[in-house]
Coordinates of N, CA, C and O in Angstrom, one line a residue:
M1 N -68.8 -109.3 103.9 CA -67.5 -109.2 103.0 C -66.9 -107.6 102.7 O -68.2 -107.1 102.7
D2 N -65.7 -107.8 102.3 CA -65.6 -106.1 102.1 C -64.9 -106.0 100.7 O -64.2 -107.1 100.2
T3 N -64.8 -104.8 100.2 CA -63.6 -104.7 99.3 C -62.2 -105.0 99.0 O -62.0 -105.9 98.2
T4 N -61.9 -105.2 100.6 CA -60.5 -105.2 100.8 C -60.5 -106.4 100.5 O -58.9 -107.2 99.9
T5 N -60.9 -107.2 101.1 CA -61.1 -108.6 101.3 C -61.2 -109.5 99.6 O -60.3 -110.7 98.8
A6 N -62.3 -108.7 99.0 CA -62.2 -109.5 97.7 C -61.3 -109.1 96.8 O -61.0 -109.9 95.7
Q7 N -60.4 -107.8 97.0 CA -59.4 -107.5 96.3 C -58.5 -108.7 96.1 O -57.5 -108.9 95.3
K8 N -58.2 -108.9 97.3 CA -57.1 -109.8 98.0 C -57.2 -110.9 97.4 O -56.4 -111.7 96.9
F9 N -58.4 -111.2 97.4 CA -58.8 -112.9 96.8 C -58.6 -113.2 95.2 O -57.9 -113.9 94.8
L10 N -59.0 -111.4 94.6 CA -59.0 -111.9 93.0 C -57.2 -111.9 93.1 O -56.7 -112.5 92.0
E11 N -56.7 -110.9 93.5 CA -55.1 -111.1 93.0 C -54.0 -111.9 93.7 O -53.4 -112.4 92.8
D12 N -54.6 -113.1 94.9 CA -53.9 -114.1 94.8 C -54.7 -115.5 94.0 O -54.0 -116.6 94.1
N13 N -55.9 -115.1 93.2 CA -56.1 -116.3 92.8 C -56.4 -116.6 91.3 O -56.7 -117.4 90.9
F14 N -56.4 -115.1 90.3 CA -56.6 -114.9 89.1 C -55.3 -114.8 88.5 O -54.2 -114.7 88.8
A15 N -55.4 -115.3 87.1 CA -54.2 -115.6 86.6 C -53.7 -113.9 85.8 O -54.2 -113.0 85.9
P16 N -52.3 -114.2 85.8 CA -51.3 -112.7 85.3 C -52.2 -111.9 84.4 O -52.3 -111.0 84.7
W17 N -52.5 -112.6 83.7 CA -52.9 -112.1 82.1 C -54.2 -111.0 82.7 O -54.8 -110.1 82.1
I18 N -55.4 -111.9 83.6 CA -56.3 -110.8 84.1 C -55.7 -109.6 85.0 O -56.4 -108.8 84.9
L19 N -55.2 -109.7 85.7 CA -54.6 -109.1 86.4 C -53.7 -108.1 85.9 O -53.7 -106.8 86.4
A20 N -53.1 -107.9 84.7 CA -52.8 -106.8 83.9 C -54.3 -106.2 83.3 O -53.4 -105.0 83.2
L21 N -55.2 -106.3 83.2 CA -56.1 -105.5 83.1 C -56.3 -104.8 84.3 O -57.3 -103.5 83.9
K22 N -55.4 -104.6 85.4 CA -55.7 -103.9 86.8 C -57.2 -103.5 87.2 O -57.5 -102.8 87.7
P23 N -58.0 -105.2 87.6 CA -59.2 -104.6 87.7 C -58.9 -104.2 89.4 O -58.3 -104.6 90.3
E24 N -60.0 -103.4 89.5 CA -60.8 -102.7 90.9 C -61.6 -103.0 91.4 O -62.8 -102.7 90.8
V25 N -61.7 -103.8 92.6 CA -63.2 -104.3 93.0 C -63.6 -102.6 93.9 O -63.0 -102.4 94.8
T26 N -64.8 -102.3 93.7 CA -65.3 -100.8 94.0 C -66.4 -101.3 94.9 O -66.8 -100.1 95.3
A27 N -67.3 -102.4 94.7 CA -68.3 -102.2 95.7 C -68.4 -103.8 96.0 O -68.2 -104.6 94.9
I28 N -68.6 -104.4 96.6 CA -69.6 -105.9 96.7 C -70.1 -105.5 97.8 O -70.1 -104.9 99.4
D29 N -71.3 -106.4 97.8 CA -72.2 -106.8 98.9 C -73.0 -108.3 98.5 O -72.5 -109.2 98.1
D30 N -74.1 -108.6 99.5 CA -74.8 -109.8 99.2 C -75.5 -110.0 97.6 O -75.9 -110.9 97.3
T31 N -75.7 -108.8 97.1 CA -76.3 -108.8 95.6 C -75.7 -109.2 94.7 O -75.7 -109.4 93.0
G32 N -74.3 -108.9 94.5 CA -73.1 -109.3 94.1 C -71.6 -107.9 94.1 O -71.5 -107.8 95.3
A33 N -71.1 -107.8 92.7 CA -70.0 -107.0 92.7 C -70.0 -105.8 91.8 O -70.3 -106.0 90.9
T34 N -69.3 -104.7 92.3 CA -68.6 -103.9 91.0 C -67.0 -104.0 90.6 O -66.5 -103.7 92.1
L35 N -66.6 -104.1 89.6 CA -65.1 -103.9 89.0 C -65.0 -103.1 88.7 O -66.2 -102.8 87.5
R36 N -63.9 -102.6 88.4 CA -63.5 -101.2 87.0 C -62.2 -101.4 86.5 O -61.3 -101.9 87.6
I37 N -61.8 -101.2 85.4 CA -60.6 -101.4 85.0 C -60.1 -100.3 83.9 O -61.3 -99.5 83.3
P38 N -59.1 -99.4 84.0 CA -58.8 -98.5 83.4 C -58.7 -99.1 81.9 O -58.3 -99.9 81.8
I39 N -59.2 -97.9 81.0 CA -58.7 -98.5 79.5 C -57.7 -98.1 78.7 O -57.2 -96.3 79.3
T40 N -57.1 -98.9 78.6 CA -55.2 -98.4 78.2 C -55.0 -99.2 76.7 O -56.0 -100.1 76.5
D41 N -53.8 -98.5 76.2 CA -53.7 -98.8 75.0 C -53.2 -100.5 74.8 O -53.8 -100.9 73.8
D42 N -53.5 -100.8 75.7 CA -53.0 -102.6 75.7 C -54.4 -103.4 75.8 O -54.1 -104.4 75.0
I43 N -55.4 -102.6 75.9 CA -56.8 -103.6 75.6 C -57.6 -103.2 74.5 O -58.5 -103.5 73.9
M44 N -56.7 -102.1 73.6 CA -57.6 -101.8 72.6 C -57.4 -102.3 70.9 O -56.3 -103.3 70.9
R45 N -58.5 -102.2 70.3 CA -58.3 -103.2 69.0 C -58.1 -102.0 68.4 O -58.6 -101.0 68.6
G46 N -58.0 -102.5 66.7 CA -58.3 -101.8 65.6 C -59.8 -100.7 65.8 O -60.8 -101.0 65.9
G47 N -59.5 -99.5 65.3 CA -60.6 -98.5 65.5 C -60.7 -97.6 67.1 O -62.0 -96.9 67.1
G48 N -59.6 -97.7 67.5 CA -59.5 -97.4 69.1 C -60.3 -97.7 70.3 O -60.9 -97.1 70.9
I49 N -61.1 -99.0 70.3 CA -62.3 -99.6 70.7 C -61.6 -100.6 71.8 O -60.8 -100.9 71.3
V50 N -62.3 -100.8 72.8 CA -61.6 -101.8 73.8 C -62.2 -103.3 73.0 O -63.6 -103.6 72.7
S51 N -61.3 -104.3 73.1 CA -61.5 -105.3 72.7 C -62.7 -106.2 73.5 O -62.9 -106.1 74.7
G52 N -63.3 -107.0 72.7 CA -64.8 -107.9 73.3 C -64.0 -108.8 73.9 O -64.5 -109.4 75.5
Q53 N -62.7 -109.4 73.8 CA -62.1 -110.2 74.6 C -62.0 -109.8 76.2 O -62.1 -110.1 77.4
T54 N -61.6 -108.4 76.1 CA -61.5 -107.9 77.4 C -62.8 -107.6 78.2 O -62.9 -108.0 79.2
L55 N -64.0 -107.2 77.5 CA -65.3 -107.3 78.0 C -65.5 -108.2 78.7 O -65.9 -108.6 79.5
A56 N -65.4 -109.3 77.7 CA -66.1 -111.0 78.0 C -65.4 -110.8 79.4 O -65.9 -111.7 80.4
T57 N -63.8 -110.7 79.3 CA -63.1 -111.2 81.0 C -63.4 -110.4 81.9 O -63.6 -110.9 83.2
L58 N -63.7 -109.4 82.0 CA -63.9 -108.3 83.0 C -65.5 -108.9 83.8 O -65.5 -109.0 84.9
A59 N -66.4 -109.0 82.0 CA -67.7 -109.9 83.0 C -67.6 -110.7 84.0 O -67.9 -110.9 85.0
D60 N -67.0 -112.0 83.2 CA -67.0 -113.2 84.0 C -66.0 -112.8 85.5 O -66.5 -113.4 86.5
T61 N -65.3 -112.0 85.2 CA -64.1 -112.1 86.7 C -64.9 -111.3 87.7 O -65.2 -111.5 89.1
S62 N -65.9 -110.2 87.5 CA -66.7 -109.5 88.4 C -67.8 -110.5 88.7 O -68.4 -110.2 89.6
M63 N -68.6 -111.4 87.9 CA -69.5 -112.1 88.4 C -68.9 -113.1 89.6 O -69.6 -113.5 90.3
V64 N -68.0 -113.8 88.8 CA -66.9 -114.5 90.1 C -66.9 -113.7 91.4 O -67.1 -114.7 92.6
I65 N -66.1 -112.8 91.4 CA -66.3 -112.2 92.6 C -67.8 -111.9 93.2 O -67.6 -111.7 94.4
G66 N -68.5 -111.8 92.5 CA -70.1 -111.5 93.1 C -70.5 -112.6 93.4 O -71.1 -112.7 94.4
C67 N -70.2 -113.6 93.1 CA -70.4 -114.7 93.9 C -70.3 -114.6 95.2 O -70.9 -115.2 96.0
G68 N -69.1 -114.6 95.4 CA -68.3 -114.5 97.2 C -69.1 -113.3 97.6 O -69.3 -113.6 99.2
G69 N -69.7 -111.9 97.2 CA -70.4 -111.2 97.8 C -71.6 -111.6 98.1 O -72.3 -111.7 99.2
A70 N -72.1 -112.5 97.3 CA -73.4 -113.2 97.8 C -73.5 -114.3 98.5 O -74.4 -114.5 99.2
A71 N -72.6 -115.1 98.6 CA -72.4 -116.1 99.5 C -71.8 -115.9 100.7 O -72.0 -116.5 102.1
G72 N -71.2 -114.3 101.4 CA -70.7 -113.8 102.1 C -69.5 -114.2 102.5 O -68.7 -114.2 103.3
E73 N -68.5 -115.2 101.3 CA -67.3 -115.6 101.5 C -66.9 -115.7 100.3 O -67.7 -116.3 99.5
M74 N -65.5 -115.7 99.5 CA -65.3 -115.7 98.3 C -65.3 -117.3 97.8 O -64.7 -118.2 99.4
L75 N -65.8 -117.8 97.1 CA -66.1 -119.1 96.8 C -65.2 -119.3 95.4 O -65.1 -119.2 94.5
P76 N -64.5 -121.2 95.5 CA -64.2 -121.4 94.9 C -65.4 -121.8 93.4 O -66.0 -122.7 93.5
V77 N -65.4 -120.9 92.5 CA -66.1 -121.5 91.6 C -65.5 -121.7 89.7 O -64.7 -121.5 89.4
G78 N -66.3 -122.5 89.0 CA -65.5 -122.7 87.7 C -66.8 -122.1 87.1 O -68.2 -122.4 87.0
T79 N -66.2 -121.7 85.8 CA -67.5 -121.0 84.6 C -67.8 -122.2 83.9 O -67.4 -122.9 83.1
V80 N -69.2 -122.4 83.7 CA -70.1 -123.7 83.0 C -70.4 -122.7 81.5 O -70.5 -123.4 80.9
A81 N -71.0 -121.6 82.0 CA -71.5 -121.0 80.5 C -71.4 -119.5 81.0 O -71.2 -118.8 81.9
L82 N -70.9 -118.9 79.5 CA -70.7 -117.3 79.6 C -71.5 -117.1 78.3 O -70.5 -117.5 77.0
D83 N -72.1 -116.0 78.4 CA -72.8 -115.4 77.2 C -72.7 -113.8 77.4 O -73.1 -113.1 78.0
T84 N -72.3 -113.4 76.0 CA -71.8 -112.0 76.0 C -72.8 -111.0 75.1 O -72.2 -111.7 74.0
Q85 N -73.3 -109.8 75.3 CA -73.9 -109.5 74.0 C -72.7 -108.1 74.1 O -73.1 -107.4 75.0
F86 N -72.5 -107.8 72.8 CA -71.9 -106.1 72.5 C -72.9 -105.5 72.3 O -73.7 -105.5 70.8
L87 N -73.1 -103.9 72.9 CA -74.1 -103.2 72.9 C -73.6 -102.0 71.5 O -74.1 -101.7 70.8
R88 N -72.6 -101.7 71.8 CA -71.8 -100.5 71.1 C -70.3 -100.6 71.7 O -70.2 -101.3 72.5
P89 N -69.9 -99.6 70.3 CA -67.8 -100.1 70.7 C -68.1 -98.9 72.2 O -68.5 -98.3 72.7
A90 N -66.7 -99.8 72.9 CA -66.2 -98.9 74.4 C -65.4 -98.0 74.0 O -64.1 -98.6 73.4
S91 N -65.5 -97.4 74.9 CA -64.3 -96.1 74.8 C -64.2 -95.4 75.7 O -65.8 -95.4 76.6
G92 N -63.4 -94.5 76.4 CA -63.6 -93.6 77.3 C -62.4 -94.0 78.1 O -61.5 -94.5 78.0
D93 N -62.6 -93.8 79.4 CA -61.5 -93.9 80.5 C -61.5 -95.0 81.2 O -60.4 -95.6 81.7
A94 N -62.7 -96.1 81.5 CA -62.6 -96.7 82.1 C -63.6 -97.6 81.7 O -64.8 -96.8 81.5
I95 N -63.6 -99.2 82.3 CA -65.0 -100.0 82.1 C -65.7 -100.2 83.6 O -64.6 -100.7 83.9
E96 N -66.4 -100.5 83.6 CA -67.4 -100.6 84.9 C -68.2 -101.4 84.7 O -69.1 -101.8 84.2
A97 N -67.7 -102.9 85.5 CA -68.7 -104.2 85.5 C -69.3 -104.4 86.6 O -69.1 -104.4 87.7
H98 N -70.9 -104.4 86.8 CA -71.7 -104.4 87.8 C -72.2 -105.7 87.6 O -73.4 -105.9 86.5
A99 N -71.8 -106.3 88.4 CA -72.5 -108.4 88.3 C -73.3 -108.3 89.7 O -73.6 -107.6 90.8
E100 N -74.1 -108.8 89.0 CA -75.5 -109.3 89.9 C -75.4 -110.8 89.9 O -75.8 -111.8 88.9
I101 N -76.0 -110.8 91.6 CA -76.3 -112.7 91.2 C -77.4 -112.8 91.3 O -78.5 -112.6 92.6
T102 N -78.4 -113.5 90.5 CA -79.4 -113.8 90.3 C -79.9 -114.9 91.3 O -81.3 -115.1 91.4
R103 N -79.3 -116.2 91.6 CA -79.2 -117.0 92.1 C -78.3 -118.0 92.6 O -77.3 -118.3 91.8
L104 N -78.2 -118.0 94.1 CA -77.1 -118.5 94.7 C -77.1 -120.0 95.2 O -78.3 -119.9 95.9
G105 N -77.7 -121.2 94.5 CA -77.9 -122.5 95.0 C -76.3 -123.2 95.5 O -75.5 -122.5 95.8
R106 N -77.0 -124.7 96.0 CA -75.7 -125.3 96.3 C -75.0 -126.1 95.7 O -73.7 -126.0 96.0
S107 N -75.3 -125.8 94.5 CA -73.9 -126.2 93.7 C -73.6 -125.4 92.3 O -72.9 -125.4 91.5
M108 N -74.8 -124.6 91.7 CA -75.1 -123.6 90.7 C -75.0 -122.2 91.2 O -76.1 -122.4 92.0
V109 N -74.6 -121.3 90.3 CA -74.8 -120.1 90.6 C -75.0 -119.5 89.4 O -74.5 -119.4 88.6
F110 N -76.2 -118.1 89.3 CA -76.8 -117.8 88.1 C -76.4 -116.5 88.5 O -76.8 -115.9 89.4
A111 N -76.0 -115.7 87.1 CA -75.4 -114.6 87.1 C -76.1 -113.2 86.2 O -75.9 -114.2 85.2
R112 N -75.5 -112.5 86.2 CA -75.6 -111.3 84.9 C -74.9 -110.1 85.1 O -74.6 -109.7 86.5
C113 N -74.5 -109.5 84.8 CA -73.6 -108.6 84.3 C -73.9 -107.1 83.5 O -74.0 -107.6 82.3
T114 N -73.7 -106.0 83.8 CA -73.6 -104.9 82.5 C -72.8 -104.3 82.8 O -71.8 -103.9 83.8
L115 N -71.7 -104.0 81.5 CA -70.7 -103.5 81.4 C -71.1 -101.9 81.0 O -71.6 -101.4 80.3
T116 N -70.3 -100.7 81.5 CA -70.6 -99.3 81.3 C -69.2 -98.9 80.9 O -68.3 -98.8 81.7
A117 N -69.4 -98.0 79.5 CA -68.1 -97.0 79.6 C -68.1 -95.8 80.4 O -69.1 -94.9 80.6
L118 N -67.1 -95.6 81.3 CA -66.9 -93.8 81.9 C -66.1 -93.2 81.1 O -65.0 -93.6 80.6
P119 N -66.2 -91.8 81.2 CA -67.3 -91.1 81.9 C -68.8 -91.0 81.5 O -69.5 -90.7 81.8
S120 N -69.2 -91.7 79.9 CA -70.5 -91.5 79.7 C -71.3 -92.3 80.2 O -72.8 -91.6 80.0
G121 N -71.0 -93.3 81.1 CA -72.1 -93.7 81.6 C -73.0 -94.6 80.7 O -74.1 -95.3 80.8
K122 N -72.5 -95.0 79.4 CA -73.4 -95.6 78.4 C -72.9 -97.2 78.5 O -71.7 -97.5 78.5
P123 N -74.3 -98.1 78.8 CA -73.8 -99.3 78.6 C -73.3 -100.2 77.3 O -73.7 -99.5 76.2
V124 N -72.1 -101.1 77.2 CA -71.5 -101.1 76.2 C -71.8 -102.8 76.2 O -71.6 -103.2 74.8
A125 N -71.6 -103.7 76.8 CA -72.3 -104.8 76.8 C -73.1 -105.3 78.3 O -73.2 -105.2 79.2
L126 N -73.6 -106.5 78.1 CA -74.6 -107.5 79.0 C -74.1 -109.0 79.1 O -73.8 -109.6 77.5
A127 N -74.0 -109.6 80.0 CA -73.3 -111.1 80.2 C -73.9 -111.7 81.3 O -74.8 -110.8 81.7
T128 N -74.3 -112.9 80.8 CA -75.0 -113.7 81.8 C -74.0 -114.9 81.6 O -73.4 -115.2 81.2
A129 N -73.9 -115.5 83.1 CA -73.3 -116.7 83.2 C -73.6 -117.9 84.1 O -74.0 -117.1 85.3
T130 N -73.3 -118.8 84.4 CA -73.9 -120.0 85.0 C -72.6 -120.3 85.7 O -71.5 -120.3 85.2
F131 N -72.1 -120.8 86.6 CA -71.1 -121.1 87.7 C -71.3 -122.1 88.4 O -72.3 -122.5 89.5
A132 N -70.5 -123.6 88.5 CA -70.4 -124.6 89.3 C -69.7 -124.4 90.6 O -68.4 -123.8 90.7
R133 N -69.9 -124.7 91.8 CA -69.8 -124.5 93.0 C -69.0 -125.4 93.5 O -68.7 -126.4 93.0

């Protein structure tokens, strides 16, 4: 699995409102995936910080792409559970989501994700998810 294949899968299979965030697959391997989005005015809420909805969406999307990395091919998965903890306000130039697949089963996949503000490198949210294959 490579970033070009994963990016094409994302662009061909995700909803237009997710693609409007301009997600870029920057890394993918058998442990998960890393995605990045730019921070733009469109995703800001009052106070000049990134909205929680954006962060949760990025976490879920990166974990779905990570499922494909862990499996060696992109998988059709559905989110069964998503839990997001917001650690601090997100601001800067971009948000990076590093998703790690903790268990790839035959019918269920378990994952976790750390979202980091760039360029500060400070974690802004943590997420865990369960997916049905």
